[in-house]
Tab-separated table of C-alpha atoms and ligand atoms in Angstrom:
chain	number	residue	atom	x	y	z
A	7	MET	CA	-11.631	-45.134	6.380
A	8	ARG	CA	-9.147	-42.783	8.189
A	9	GLU	CA	-9.505	-39.450	9.936
A	10	CYS	CA	-6.066	-38.406	9.271
A	11	ALA	CA	-3.471	-39.263	6.633
A	12	SER	CA	-0.429	-38.748	9.030
A	13	THR	CA	-1.590	-41.359	11.522
A	14	MET	CA	-0.562	-44.131	9.011
A	15	LEU	CA	3.030	-42.816	8.933
A	16	ASN	CA	5.420	-43.914	11.633
A	17	GLY	CA	8.648	-41.975	12.103
A	18	ARG	CA	10.760	-43.746	9.475
A	19	GLU	CA	7.842	-43.755	6.995
A	20	LEU	CA	7.409	-40.007	7.357
A	21	VAL	CA	11.091	-39.532	6.553
A	22	THR	CA	10.790	-41.660	3.438
A	23	PHE	CA	7.568	-39.836	2.372
A	24	ARG	CA	9.081	-36.393	2.731
A	25	LYS	CA	12.222	-37.452	0.960
A	26	GLN	CA	10.427	-39.022	-1.942
A	27	LEU	CA	8.002	-36.195	-2.518
A	28	LEU	CA	10.744	-33.525	-2.259
A	29	GLY	CA	12.967	-35.518	-4.515
A	30	TRP	CA	10.272	-35.771	-7.185
A	31	PHE	CA	9.396	-32.069	-6.879
A	32	ARG	CA	13.017	-30.958	-7.253
A	33	GLN	CA	13.481	-33.112	-10.339
A	34	PHE	CA	10.129	-32.650	-12.077
A	35	GLN	CA	8.647	-29.308	-10.977
A	36	ARG	CA	7.270	-27.172	-13.672
A	37	ASP	CA	9.315	-24.129	-14.493
A	38	LEU	CA	6.850	-21.268	-13.514
A	39	PRO	CA	7.891	-17.605	-13.595
A	40	TRP	CA	7.027	-17.083	-9.907
A	41	ARG	CA	9.248	-19.994	-8.974
A	42	ARG	CA	12.309	-18.033	-10.172
A	43	THR	CA	12.010	-15.568	-7.328
A	44	LYS	CA	11.666	-15.217	-3.520
A	45	ASP	CA	10.318	-11.726	-3.754
A	46	PRO	CA	7.124	-11.871	-1.538
A	47	TYR	CA	5.445	-9.324	-3.899
A	48	ARG	CA	5.685	-11.549	-6.788
A	49	ILE	CA	4.763	-14.701	-4.833
A	50	TRP	CA	1.731	-12.891	-3.434
A	51	LEU	CA	0.686	-11.677	-6.894
A	52	SER	CA	0.944	-15.268	-8.305
A	53	GLU	CA	-1.031	-16.764	-5.423
A	54	ILE	CA	-3.895	-14.212	-5.924
A	55	MET	CA	-3.850	-14.791	-9.682
A	56	LEU	CA	-3.954	-18.514	-9.222
A	57	GLN	CA	-7.131	-18.377	-7.144
A	58	GLN	CA	-9.893	-19.490	-9.605
A	59	THR	CA	-7.430	-19.305	-12.551
A	60	ARG	CA	-5.435	-22.122	-14.215
A	61	VAL	CA	-1.638	-21.818	-14.250
A	62	ALA	CA	-1.440	-21.630	-18.144
A	63	ALA	CA	-4.014	-18.814	-18.264
A	64	ALA	CA	-2.347	-16.846	-15.323
A	65	ILE	CA	1.254	-16.771	-16.775
A	66	PRO	CA	0.733	-14.100	-19.477
A	67	TYR	CA	-1.129	-11.925	-16.959
A	68	TYR	CA	1.488	-12.401	-14.319
A	69	GLU	CA	4.188	-11.390	-16.767
A	70	ARG	CA	2.406	-8.241	-18.071
A	71	PHE	CA	1.468	-7.297	-14.503
A	72	VAL	CA	5.053	-7.409	-13.085
A	73	GLU	CA	6.370	-5.634	-16.185
A	74	CYS	CA	4.013	-2.627	-15.521
A	75	PHE	CA	3.980	-2.896	-11.689
A	76	PRO	CA	7.375	-4.413	-10.721
A	77	ASP	CA	6.995	-3.779	-7.022
A	78	VAL	CA	4.496	-2.870	-4.230
A	79	HIS	CA	5.170	0.898	-4.719
A	80	THR	CA	4.328	0.980	-8.367
A	81	LEU	CA	1.138	-1.007	-7.824
A	82	ALA	CA	0.134	1.111	-4.813
A	83	ALA	CA	0.598	4.346	-6.786
A	84	ALA	CA	-1.126	3.131	-10.174
A	85	PRO	CA	-4.499	4.399	-11.259
A	86	GLN	CA	-7.091	1.712	-10.442
A	87	GLU	CA	-8.284	1.709	-14.017
A	88	GLU	CA	-4.854	0.630	-15.176
A	89	VAL	CA	-4.693	-2.132	-12.693
A	90	LEU	CA	-8.122	-3.402	-13.738
A	91	ARG	CA	-7.101	-3.023	-17.375
A	92	LEU	CA	-4.161	-5.387	-16.883
A	93	TRP	CA	-6.379	-7.769	-14.964
A	94	SER	CA	-9.060	-7.698	-17.565
A	95	GLY	CA	-10.019	-11.161	-18.803
A	96	LEU	CA	-8.901	-12.928	-15.624
A	97	GLY	CA	-12.261	-12.350	-13.889
A	98	TYR	CA	-13.046	-12.089	-10.195
A	99	TYR	CA	-11.931	-8.424	-10.173
A	100	SER	CA	-12.233	-8.006	-6.503
A	101	ARG	CA	-8.931	-9.829	-6.374
A	102	ALA	CA	-7.253	-6.937	-8.296
A	103	ARG	CA	-8.973	-4.270	-6.334
A	104	ASN	CA	-7.952	-5.960	-2.995
A	105	LEU	CA	-4.410	-6.441	-4.293
A	106	GLN	CA	-3.997	-2.790	-4.929
A	107	LYS	CA	-5.674	-1.801	-1.574
A	108	ALA	CA	-3.327	-4.241	0.204
A	109	ALA	CA	-0.255	-2.645	-1.700
A	110	GLN	CA	-1.383	0.712	-0.488
A	111	GLN	CA	-1.593	-0.577	3.097
A	112	ILE	CA	1.871	-2.196	2.846
A	113	VAL	CA	3.342	1.221	1.755
A	114	ALA	CA	1.395	3.101	4.397
A	115	LYS	CA	1.836	0.746	7.386
A	116	HIS	CA	4.966	-1.329	6.595
A	117	ALA	CA	7.135	1.160	4.711
A	118	GLY	CA	6.595	-0.852	1.456
A	119	GLN	CA	8.078	-4.062	2.946
A	120	PHE	CA	5.805	-7.128	2.767
A	121	PRO	CA	5.028	-7.989	6.395
A	122	LYS	CA	6.486	-11.182	7.930
A	123	ARG	CA	4.087	-11.642	10.811
A	124	MET	CA	0.974	-13.813	10.215
A	125	GLU	CA	-1.367	-11.437	11.844
A	126	ASP	CA	-0.101	-8.455	9.746
A	127	VAL	CA	-0.432	-10.499	6.610
A	128	LEU	CA	-3.967	-11.647	7.501
A	129	ALA	CA	-4.985	-7.999	8.071
A	130	LEU	CA	-4.353	-7.208	4.357
A	131	PRO	CA	-7.404	-7.252	2.055
A	132	GLY	CA	-7.889	-10.424	0.020
A	133	ILE	CA	-5.466	-12.576	1.949
A	134	GLY	CA	-6.813	-15.575	3.924
A	135	THR	CA	-5.040	-18.309	5.839
A	136	TYR	CA	-3.978	-20.315	2.788
A	137	THR	CA	-2.450	-17.336	0.891
A	138	ALA	CA	-0.687	-16.026	3.983
A	139	ALA	CA	0.930	-19.457	4.650
A	140	ALA	CA	1.858	-19.752	0.992
A	141	ILE	CA	3.548	-16.425	0.829
A	142	LEU	CA	5.312	-16.621	4.268
A	143	SER	CA	6.587	-20.234	3.693
A	144	ILE	CA	7.719	-19.669	0.108
A	145	ALA	CA	9.205	-16.161	0.436
A	146	PHE	CA	10.442	-16.300	4.077
A	147	GLY	CA	10.788	-19.966	4.812
A	148	GLU	CA	8.252	-19.844	7.641
A	149	LYS	CA	7.218	-23.307	9.004
A	150	LEU	CA	3.580	-23.032	7.885
A	151	ALA	CA	1.779	-25.817	6.037
A	152	VAL	CA	-0.605	-24.715	3.255
A	153	LEU	CA	-4.039	-26.258	2.815
A	154	ASP	CA	-6.069	-25.480	-0.295
A	155	GLY	CA	-8.388	-27.584	-2.403
A	156	ASN	CA	-5.399	-29.193	-4.291
A	157	VAL	CA	-3.596	-30.135	-1.045
A	158	ALA	CA	-6.857	-31.284	0.647
A	159	ARG	CA	-7.493	-33.639	-2.300
A	160	VAL	CA	-4.063	-35.186	-2.044
A	161	LEU	CA	-4.522	-35.694	1.792
A	162	ALA	CA	-8.139	-37.165	1.433
A	163	ARG	CA	-6.663	-39.695	-1.087
A	164	LEU	CA	-3.534	-40.480	0.918
A	165	GLY	CA	-5.756	-41.109	3.994
A	166	ALA	CA	-8.777	-42.463	2.176
A	167	ILE	CA	-10.814	-39.783	3.872
A	168	ARG	CA	-14.464	-39.562	2.891
A	169	GLY	CA	-17.072	-36.895	3.594
A	170	ASN	CA	-17.214	-33.206	2.824
A	171	LEU	CA	-13.676	-31.856	3.385
A	172	ARG	CA	-14.927	-28.256	3.596
A	173	GLN	CA	-16.845	-28.995	6.764
A	174	PRO	CA	-14.989	-26.978	9.536
A	175	GLN	CA	-14.095	-30.051	11.568
A	176	HIS	CA	-12.805	-31.952	8.634
A	177	TRP	CA	-10.831	-28.908	7.326
A	178	GLN	CA	-9.224	-28.435	10.779
A	179	SER	CA	-8.284	-32.153	10.891
A	180	LEU	CA	-6.781	-31.804	7.362
A	181	GLN	CA	-4.755	-28.757	8.478
A	182	LYS	CA	-3.405	-30.736	11.420
A	183	THR	CA	-2.381	-33.540	8.950
A	184	ALA	CA	-0.785	-31.041	6.545
A	185	ASP	CA	1.135	-29.498	9.624
A	186	SER	CA	2.356	-32.869	10.693
A	187	LEU	CA	3.650	-33.776	7.246
A	188	LEU	CA	5.426	-30.478	6.577
A	189	GLU	CA	9.168	-30.967	6.160
A	190	PRO	CA	10.382	-28.260	8.672
A	191	LYS	CA	13.871	-27.922	6.914
A	192	SER	CA	12.303	-26.851	3.597
A	193	PRO	CA	8.838	-25.351	4.113
A	194	SER	CA	8.939	-23.565	0.763
A	195	ASP	CA	9.730	-26.591	-1.315
A	196	TRP	CA	7.559	-28.801	0.736
A	197	ASN	CA	4.398	-26.660	0.246
A	198	GLN	CA	5.114	-26.260	-3.389
A	199	ALA	CA	5.701	-30.023	-3.713
A	200	MET	CA	2.327	-30.843	-2.170
A	201	MET	CA	0.582	-28.263	-4.449
A	202	GLU	CA	2.403	-29.643	-7.459
A	203	LEU	CA	1.437	-33.111	-6.719
A	204	GLY	CA	-2.212	-32.023	-6.496
A	205	ALA	CA	-1.963	-29.929	-9.676
A	206	THR	CA	-0.301	-32.634	-11.740
A	207	LEU	CA	-0.318	-36.306	-10.911
A	208	CYS	CA	-3.013	-36.146	-8.247
A	209	ALA	CA	-5.361	-34.102	-10.381
A	210	PRO	CA	-9.128	-34.114	-9.779
A	211	LYS	CA	-9.846	-36.658	-12.427
A	212	SER	CA	-7.760	-39.871	-13.152
A	213	PRO	CA	-4.946	-39.527	-10.752
A	214	GLN	CA	-1.677	-40.989	-12.262
A	215	CYS	CA	-0.804	-43.273	-9.323
A	216	LEU	CA	1.684	-45.196	-11.350
A	217	LEU	CA	3.914	-42.128	-11.498
A	218	CYS	CA	3.214	-40.920	-7.972
A	219	PRO	CA	6.348	-40.692	-5.740
A	220	VAL	CA	4.238	-41.427	-2.619
A	221	ALA	CA	1.990	-44.124	-4.062
A	222	GLN	CA	3.185	-46.678	-1.550
A	223	PHE	CA	1.658	-44.609	1.319
A	224	CYS	CA	-1.571	-43.935	-0.389
A	225	GLU	CA	-4.606	-45.653	1.231
A	226	GLY	CA	-6.973	-44.426	-1.489
A	227	ARG	CA	-4.960	-46.119	-4.136
A	228	LYS	CA	-4.710	-49.306	-2.066
A	229	LEU	CA	-8.424	-49.479	-1.669
A	230	GLY	CA	-9.094	-48.614	-5.292
A	231	ILE	CA	-11.075	-45.503	-4.287
A	232	ALA	CA	-8.617	-42.687	-5.135
A	233	ASN	CA	-10.583	-41.517	-8.204
A	234	SER	CA	-13.673	-41.018	-6.260
A	235	LEU	CA	-12.077	-38.934	-3.505
A	236	PRO	CA	-12.823	-36.334	-2.342
A	237	GLU	CA	-16.455	-37.057	-2.366
A	238	LYS	CA	-18.362	-34.610	-4.521
A	239	ARG	CA	-20.049	-31.639	-2.811
A	240	ARG	CA	-23.555	-30.819	-3.874
A	241	LYS	CA	-23.398	-28.086	-6.365
A	242	ARG	CA	-25.621	-25.003	-6.140
A	243	ALA	CA	-28.364	-25.231	-8.819
A	244	THR	CA	-27.784	-23.440	-12.016
A	245	VAL	CA	-29.900	-20.247	-12.522
A	246	GLU	CA	-30.736	-19.115	-15.913
A	247	VAL	CA	-30.309	-15.357	-16.583
A	248	THR	CA	-31.117	-13.416	-19.766
A	249	LEU	CA	-29.526	-9.997	-20.317
A	250	ALA	CA	-30.203	-7.548	-23.095
A	251	ALA	CA	-27.489	-5.067	-23.937
A	252	ALA	CA	-27.570	-1.911	-26.184
A	253	VAL	CA	-24.566	-1.404	-28.368
A	254	PHE	CA	-24.743	2.093	-29.900
A	255	ILE	CA	-22.771	2.808	-33.010
A	256	ASP	CA	-22.413	6.188	-34.774
A	257	GLU	CA	-20.962	7.049	-38.106
A	258	LYS	CA	-17.469	7.178	-36.732
A	259	GLY	CA	-17.703	3.820	-35.099
A	260	GLN	CA	-18.012	5.218	-31.550
A	261	THR	CA	-20.163	3.453	-28.971
A	262	LEU	CA	-21.486	4.278	-25.459
A	263	LEU	CA	-20.263	2.768	-22.253
A	264	LEU	CA	-21.821	3.348	-18.844
A	265	PRO	CA	-19.440	3.852	-15.858
A	266	PRO	CA	-18.654	1.185	-13.201
A	267	PRO	CA	-21.725	0.855	-11.001
A	268	LYS	CA	-21.249	2.055	-7.445
A	269	ASN	CA	-22.927	0.959	-4.146
A	270	MET	CA	-22.700	-2.724	-4.881
A	271	LYS	CA	-24.774	-5.057	-2.663
A	272	GLU	CA	-22.788	-7.647	-0.737
A	273	LYS	CA	-25.356	-10.392	-1.429
A	274	ALA	CA	-26.757	-9.671	-4.960
A	275	ALA	CA	-29.552	-11.441	-6.737
A	276	ALA	CA	-28.584	-13.840	-9.539
A	277	ASP	CA	-29.407	-11.205	-12.199
A	278	HIS	CA	-27.970	-8.150	-10.494
A	279	VAL	CA	-26.266	-6.357	-13.539
A	280	PRO	CA	-23.673	-4.420	-11.526
A	281	THR	CA	-22.383	-7.736	-10.218
A	282	LEU	CA	-22.463	-9.358	-13.556
A	283	VAL	CA	-20.388	-6.638	-15.122
A	284	SER	CA	-17.843	-6.957	-12.256
A	285	LYS	CA	-18.298	-3.180	-11.324
A	286	MET	CA	-16.605	-2.171	-14.614
A	287	TRP	CA	-17.441	-0.060	-17.715
A	288	HIS	CA	-20.262	-1.693	-19.563
A	289	PHE	CA	-22.861	-1.289	-22.307
A	290	PRO	CA	-26.341	-0.298	-21.195
A	291	THR	CA	-27.479	-3.724	-19.888
A	292	LEU	CA	-30.714	-4.977	-18.373
A	293	ALA	CA	-31.862	-8.382	-16.966
A	294	VAL	CA	-35.000	-9.349	-18.876
A	295	THR	CA	-37.786	-11.799	-18.337
A	296	GLY	CA	-40.285	-10.793	-20.878
A	297	GLU	CA	-39.778	-9.358	-24.373
A	298	PRO	CA	-36.166	-8.293	-24.493
A	299	ALA	CA	-36.297	-5.513	-27.128
A	300	GLY	CA	-39.307	-3.932	-25.404
A	301	ASN	CA	-37.636	-4.166	-22.037
A	302	LEU	CA	-34.455	-2.729	-23.283
A	303	ALA	CA	-36.203	0.133	-25.117
A	304	ALA	CA	-38.001	1.132	-21.833
A	305	PHE	CA	-34.646	1.039	-19.885
A	306	LEU	CA	-32.907	3.242	-22.508
A	307	HIS	CA	-35.858	5.690	-22.397
A	308	LYS	CA	-35.388	5.852	-18.649
A	309	ILE	CA	-31.661	6.716	-18.860
A	310	MET	CA	-31.879	8.867	-21.867
A	311	SER	CA	-35.285	10.324	-21.851
A	312	SER	CA	-34.450	12.868	-24.485
A	313	VAL	CA	-35.383	10.407	-27.215
A	314	ALA	CA	-39.033	9.154	-27.389
A	315	SER	CA	-38.685	5.495	-28.414
A	316	TRP	CA	-35.731	3.216	-29.114
A	317	LYS	CA	-37.659	-0.008	-29.841
A	318	SER	CA	-37.758	0.460	-33.635
A	319	GLN	CA	-34.077	1.088	-33.775
A	320	LEU	CA	-32.930	-2.024	-31.969
A	321	VAL	CA	-31.409	-4.660	-34.261
A	322	PRO	CA	-30.659	-8.072	-32.705
A	323	ALA	CA	-26.936	-8.913	-32.929
A	324	GLY	CA	-26.978	-12.579	-32.165
A	325	ARG	CA	-27.076	-14.517	-28.899
A	326	VAL	CA	-24.111	-15.415	-26.646
A	327	ARG	CA	-23.749	-17.754	-23.797
A	328	HIS	CA	-21.714	-16.754	-20.719
A	329	ALA	CA	-21.273	-18.314	-17.232
A	330	VAL	CA	-20.607	-16.593	-13.968
A	331	THR	CA	-20.392	-18.997	-10.928
A	332	TYR	CA	-23.815	-20.652	-10.774
A	333	ARG	CA	-25.435	-18.431	-13.372
A	334	ALA	CA	-25.941	-19.558	-16.929
A	335	ILE	CA	-26.380	-16.318	-18.806
A	336	THR	CA	-27.895	-15.684	-22.309
A	337	LEU	CA	-26.662	-12.361	-23.612
A	338	LEU	CA	-28.740	-10.657	-26.271
A	339	PRO	CA	-26.813	-7.644	-27.756
A	340	PHE	CA	-28.769	-5.164	-29.786
A	341	LEU	CA	-27.215	-2.719	-32.226
A	342	ILE	CA	-28.510	0.883	-32.392
A	343	ARG	CA	-27.138	2.831	-35.348
A	344	ALA	CA	-27.325	6.562	-34.329
A	345	LYS	CA	-26.238	9.753	-35.989
A	346	LYS	CA	-25.332	11.151	-32.626
A	347	ILE	CA	-24.871	9.108	-29.468
A	348	PRO	CA	-27.168	10.352	-26.734
A	349	ARG	CA	-25.468	11.920	-23.608
A	350	VAL	CA	-25.695	10.071	-20.415
A	351	PRO	CA	-24.176	11.490	-17.135
A	352	GLY	CA	-20.826	9.799	-16.371
A	353	ALA	CA	-20.801	7.704	-19.578
A	354	ARG	CA	-18.054	7.707	-22.191
A	355	GLN	CA	-17.815	7.318	-25.864
A	356	VAL	CA	-15.106	5.129	-27.300
A	357	PRO	CA	-14.577	3.301	-30.631
A	358	LEU	CA	-16.395	-0.011	-30.537
A	359	THR	CA	-13.163	-1.652	-31.834
A	360	ASP	CA	-11.308	-0.400	-28.726
A	361	VAL	CA	-13.737	-1.620	-26.120
A	362	SER	CA	-11.744	-4.809	-25.498
A	363	ARG	CA	-8.720	-2.892	-24.565
A	364	LEU	CA	-10.536	-1.134	-21.703
A	365	PRO	CA	-11.012	-2.587	-18.110
A	366	ILE	CA	-14.218	-4.475	-18.755
A	367	SER	CA	-15.643	-7.799	-17.661
A	368	ASN	CA	-15.649	-10.890	-19.969
A	369	LEU	CA	-19.402	-10.359	-20.284
A	370	THR	CA	-18.968	-6.962	-21.789
A	371	ARG	CA	-16.198	-8.226	-23.974
A	372	LYS	CA	-18.506	-10.872	-25.446
A	373	VAL	CA	-21.120	-8.298	-26.138
A	374	ALA	CA	-18.647	-6.243	-27.917
A	375	HIS	CA	-17.481	-9.141	-30.076
A	376	ALA	CA	-20.951	-10.136	-30.976
A	377	ALA	CA	-21.686	-6.570	-32.087
A	378	LEU	CA	-18.550	-6.205	-34.103
A	379	GLU	CA	-19.349	-9.600	-35.843
A	380	ALA	CA	-22.909	-8.441	-36.512
A	381	LEU	CA	-21.562	-5.178	-38.125
A	382	THR	CA	-19.202	-7.170	-40.243
A	383	LEU	CA	-21.952	-9.299	-41.503
A	384	ALA	CA	-24.332	-6.402	-42.053
A	385	PRO	CA	-22.444	-3.105	-42.664
A	386	ALA	CA	-24.265	0.197	-42.621
A	387	LYS	CA	-25.996	1.161	-45.926
A	388	ARG	CA	-24.539	4.233	-47.522
B	428	SF4	S1	-1.123	-42.539	-5.326
B	428	SF4	FE1	-2.532	-41.682	-6.719
B	428	SF4	S2	-4.212	-41.002	-5.427
B	428	SF4	FE2	-2.516	-41.363	-4.105
B	428	SF4	S3	-1.519	-39.364	-3.791
B	428	SF4	FE3	-0.457	-40.477	-5.489
B	428	SF4	S4	-1.468	-39.745	-7.317
B	428	SF4	FE4	-2.785	-39.230	-5.619
């Protein structure tokens, strides 16, 4: 077992290692839209979108986003609702909110120019060490090695490094290794090559060592343990959550959405509805432990006390599964056909068929789909 992948490479080996990896990247790299530019704004956007999101899923969002907000100024000046609408479906909406806050800071403090100093970049909301190193190296050629989960996996396999890579000591040692491997003449291509190797051939499952340009240097492959590295971290236990949601529908097909919740808690309970709806427009929704219809009726009575009882009007509209980090959620949408949708302060009425076009979480989108499906199967009696 090794502590550091770079210790196995002497001067000549390091030259060969760099040459082979860069040569492979330059020949086989995927053609991705953010690779056709050196614009730091676009590189930054792609890096934020790629956090928690696969490349294929991010591409259409990236293209729509840069079409609507082609630069930092347009993003900074846009209504937040429009930014969230374009992000809608990608999840982890704090990324979009931070992106816009950071754009506003870049306009206010840096005259709209993406900063070039590490400390200025790190001061922007939503940007950590990895993202800062990626933007500065790719856009400006700064000699900064990136280290994210993909690169860490490659390094762990190259050096046959065991243990929890996310432990601070381990991570620092991996960063030193990444720094020592960095090709100083081409930091942009180098970092992208390391990431590309981790995203393609050296993927989490079944690394394709036969095609790997640096296989001859890989201790994990030589020892036959590459597939089991990095060692698995213990996952947080899954928590089951059940939510009941009320989908009003009037004769014109209008429904009721509650406004984005305010005053979010930093550390929320597993069934904290404002967290689960990603601080966005949502149907009246409640975490339930007992009888869902009864719980939901009592909740509706609380927020719209003008009507005595809702329970008899709640019609189950299926059961939908949804997952948010460690939570396994069962969604229970209930339809309520109403002549007139009750008024709730701050709420809005929109056609149910248009809900998916609004800035909403995937959870709310699934509730809307289930309700529309139930309506198709059981249209209103005339
Ligand atoms: S040889 Fe295999 S395990 Fe080693 S870096 Fe290449 S793809 Fe990854």
